[in-house]
Tab-separated table of C-alpha atoms in Angstrom:
chain	number	residue	atom	x	y	z
A	1	MET	CA	-104.091	-152.076	15.250
A	2	PRO	CA	-101.165	-149.864	14.130
A	3	HIS	CA	-100.738	-146.472	15.767
A	4	ARG	CA	-101.797	-143.590	13.551
A	5	ASP	CA	-100.466	-140.089	14.037
A	6	THR	CA	-103.040	-137.417	14.594
A	7	GLY	CA	-102.610	-133.826	13.536
A	8	ALA	CA	-101.916	-132.863	17.158
A	9	VAL	CA	-99.085	-135.371	17.432
A	10	LYS	CA	-97.591	-134.135	14.170
A	11	ALA	CA	-97.880	-130.519	15.366
A	12	GLU	CA	-96.021	-131.439	18.560
A	13	ARG	CA	-93.201	-132.896	16.486
A	14	SER	CA	-92.852	-129.807	14.268
A	15	PRO	CA	-90.513	-127.830	16.570
A	16	GLN	CA	-88.350	-130.912	17.161
A	17	ARG	CA	-88.183	-131.613	13.437
A	18	LEU	CA	-87.302	-127.996	12.747
A	19	LYS	CA	-84.542	-128.214	15.342
A	20	GLU	CA	-83.121	-131.360	13.753
A	21	GLU	CA	-83.147	-129.798	10.290
A	22	LEU	CA	-81.785	-126.370	11.189
A	23	ARG	CA	-78.886	-127.281	13.457
A	24	PRO	CA	-76.821	-128.732	10.580
A	25	LEU	CA	-77.557	-125.542	8.641
A	26	GLY	CA	-76.208	-123.508	11.544
A	27	TRP	CA	-72.987	-125.515	11.529
A	28	ARG	CA	-72.651	-125.131	7.741
A	29	LEU	CA	-73.068	-121.369	8.132
A	30	SER	CA	-70.216	-121.424	10.690
A	31	LEU	CA	-72.358	-119.964	13.450
A	32	GLU	CA	-71.185	-119.916	17.051
A	33	PRO	CA	-72.426	-122.961	19.027
A	34	SER	CA	-74.728	-120.755	21.127
A	35	ASN	CA	-76.253	-119.346	17.930
A	36	VAL	CA	-76.663	-122.823	16.445
A	37	ALA	CA	-78.752	-123.685	19.509
A	38	LYS	CA	-80.869	-120.524	19.067
A	39	LEU	CA	-81.299	-120.917	15.298
A	40	PRO	CA	-84.397	-123.177	15.337
A	41	GLU	CA	-86.253	-120.970	17.826
A	42	SER	CA	-85.395	-117.788	15.932
A	43	ALA	CA	-86.273	-119.378	12.582
A	44	TRP	CA	-89.632	-120.538	13.955
A	45	LYS	CA	-90.381	-117.008	15.237
A	46	LEU	CA	-89.229	-115.488	11.958
A	47	LEU	CA	-91.586	-117.802	10.084
A	48	TYR	CA	-94.462	-116.873	12.410
A	49	TYR	CA	-93.819	-113.123	12.231
A	50	GLY	CA	-93.372	-113.263	8.466
A	51	CYS	CA	-96.669	-115.083	7.932
A	52	VAL	CA	-98.612	-112.830	10.293
A	53	TRP	CA	-97.067	-109.705	8.809
A	54	LEU	CA	-97.870	-110.837	5.250
A	55	LEU	CA	-101.442	-111.623	6.283
A	56	THR	CA	-101.729	-108.194	7.896
A	57	VAL	CA	-100.358	-106.468	4.781
A	58	TYR	CA	-102.822	-108.408	2.647
A	59	ILE	CA	-105.787	-107.468	4.828
A	60	VAL	CA	-104.872	-103.842	5.511
A	61	VAL	CA	-103.132	-102.809	2.270
A	62	LEU	CA	-103.684	-105.170	-0.650
A	63	GLN	CA	-107.302	-106.163	-0.149
A	64	GLY	CA	-108.451	-102.613	-0.875
A	65	LYS	CA	-111.074	-102.533	1.889
A	66	TYR	CA	-109.135	-100.055	4.007
A	67	ARG	CA	-107.106	-96.968	3.180
A	68	PHE	CA	-105.224	-96.715	6.482
A	69	PHE	CA	-101.842	-97.312	4.905
A	70	GLN	CA	-102.223	-95.153	1.799
A	71	GLN	CA	-103.922	-92.303	3.698
A	72	PRO	CA	-102.834	-92.554	7.345
A	73	PHE	CA	-104.988	-89.684	8.594
A	74	SER	CA	-108.089	-91.470	7.327
A	75	VAL	CA	-107.814	-93.729	10.367
A	76	TRP	CA	-109.468	-90.911	12.308
A	77	ASP	CA	-112.308	-90.309	9.799
A	78	GLY	CA	-115.535	-91.019	11.622
A	79	TRP	CA	-113.665	-92.366	14.636
A	80	SER	CA	-115.487	-92.606	17.934
A	81	PRO	CA	-115.196	-94.930	20.925
A	82	GLU	CA	-118.310	-96.745	19.716
A	83	VAL	CA	-116.867	-97.691	16.308
A	84	THR	CA	-116.482	-101.454	16.021
A	85	VAL	CA	-113.331	-103.029	14.665
A	86	PRO	CA	-113.945	-105.068	11.478
A	87	SER	CA	-113.833	-108.823	12.052
A	88	ASP	CA	-110.775	-109.466	9.837
A	89	ILE	CA	-108.747	-106.924	11.796
A	90	TRP	CA	-110.169	-108.265	15.072
A	91	TRP	CA	-108.800	-111.715	14.168
A	92	ILE	CA	-105.331	-110.279	13.598
A	93	TYR	CA	-105.419	-108.819	17.100
A	94	ALA	CA	-106.747	-112.078	18.543
A	95	VAL	CA	-103.952	-114.122	16.930
A	96	GLN	CA	-101.238	-111.706	18.018
A	97	SER	CA	-102.564	-111.393	21.558
A	98	SER	CA	-102.790	-115.157	21.934
A	99	TYR	CA	-99.222	-115.473	20.631
A	100	TYR	CA	-97.903	-113.162	23.347
A	101	VAL	CA	-99.998	-114.784	26.083
A	102	HIS	CA	-98.532	-118.121	24.977
A	103	GLY	CA	-95.092	-116.519	24.916
A	104	MET	CA	-95.459	-115.677	28.592
A	105	TYR	CA	-96.542	-119.238	29.343
A	106	ALA	CA	-93.651	-120.637	27.313
A	107	VAL	CA	-91.066	-118.498	29.103
A	108	LEU	CA	-92.415	-119.616	32.473
A	109	TYR	CA	-93.114	-123.296	31.844
A	110	GLN	CA	-91.665	-124.572	28.546
A	111	ASP	CA	-88.442	-122.803	27.665
A	112	LEU	CA	-85.166	-123.094	29.500
A	113	TRP	CA	-84.735	-120.197	31.895
A	114	ARG	CA	-82.222	-117.807	30.370
A	115	LYS	CA	-80.599	-114.640	31.593
A	116	ASP	CA	-83.108	-112.612	29.549
A	117	SER	CA	-86.243	-114.565	30.549
A	118	ALA	CA	-87.410	-111.879	32.991
A	119	VAL	CA	-86.918	-109.277	30.267
A	120	MET	CA	-88.935	-111.443	27.847
A	121	LEU	CA	-91.794	-111.623	30.364
A	122	ALA	CA	-91.732	-107.835	30.671
A	123	HIS	CA	-91.574	-107.536	26.867
A	124	HIS	CA	-94.574	-109.834	26.367
A	125	SER	CA	-96.550	-107.979	29.054
A	126	LEU	CA	-95.747	-104.595	27.549
A	127	THR	CA	-96.554	-105.870	24.059
A	128	LEU	CA	-99.983	-107.006	25.259
A	129	VAL	CA	-100.562	-103.515	26.686
A	130	LEU	CA	-99.444	-101.983	23.369
A	131	LEU	CA	-101.722	-104.358	21.457
A	132	GLY	CA	-104.615	-103.258	23.651
A	133	MET	CA	-103.834	-99.606	22.998
A	134	SER	CA	-103.316	-100.271	19.306
A	135	TYR	CA	-106.667	-102.063	19.148
A	136	THR	CA	-108.326	-99.145	20.909
A	137	PHE	CA	-106.858	-96.606	18.483
A	138	SER	CA	-106.894	-98.835	15.359
A	139	MET	CA	-103.166	-98.801	14.577
A	140	PHE	CA	-101.515	-102.150	13.967
A	141	LEU	CA	-99.640	-102.738	10.726
A	142	LEU	CA	-96.414	-100.857	11.381
A	143	ARG	CA	-96.027	-102.268	14.880
A	144	TYR	CA	-94.847	-105.661	13.608
A	145	CYS	CA	-92.353	-104.662	10.927
A	146	ASP	CA	-89.590	-104.600	13.527
A	147	ASN	CA	-90.169	-108.232	14.563
A	148	LEU	CA	-89.277	-109.461	11.086
A	149	PHE	CA	-85.903	-107.758	11.203
A	150	PHE	CA	-85.262	-108.626	14.858
A	151	GLU	CA	-85.797	-112.366	14.447
A	152	GLY	CA	-83.867	-112.463	11.179
A	153	ARG	CA	-80.953	-110.668	12.787
A	154	SER	CA	-81.029	-112.766	15.956
A	155	MET	CA	-80.421	-115.937	13.942
A	156	TYR	CA	-76.975	-114.643	12.997
A	157	GLU	CA	-76.059	-112.837	16.193
């Protein structure tokens, strides 16, 4: 019986495939060799942050259910510690939190140890604390704008 790829096997191959496709692009763009090596990882993160940010903009701004962005002070209207977070916003927090928990795992067990790995662990830990505070006070959207620019810039640095 021939071997059939499952979705999990294909998902495991995605980062490797991305690496194989983006390295030639890095050389064509005349990037430094160290940046060519970082290009696939930064592109993958840029793709992730872009998708999550667009989803967040859709839910918080474009869907019309919330007016947090158009009227920022409305975030405090009727606020109390007992107010529950809507499920669509809860899922955004769950996805982001799981991403940073995985980021800590990846730095420790999957990625090559780099000179900034300890800083990345501190960053992921602090980000989880900030996510917790953001969840508590219902402020999320603007927190992730910087990641889009950071990952885009780091591909060419």
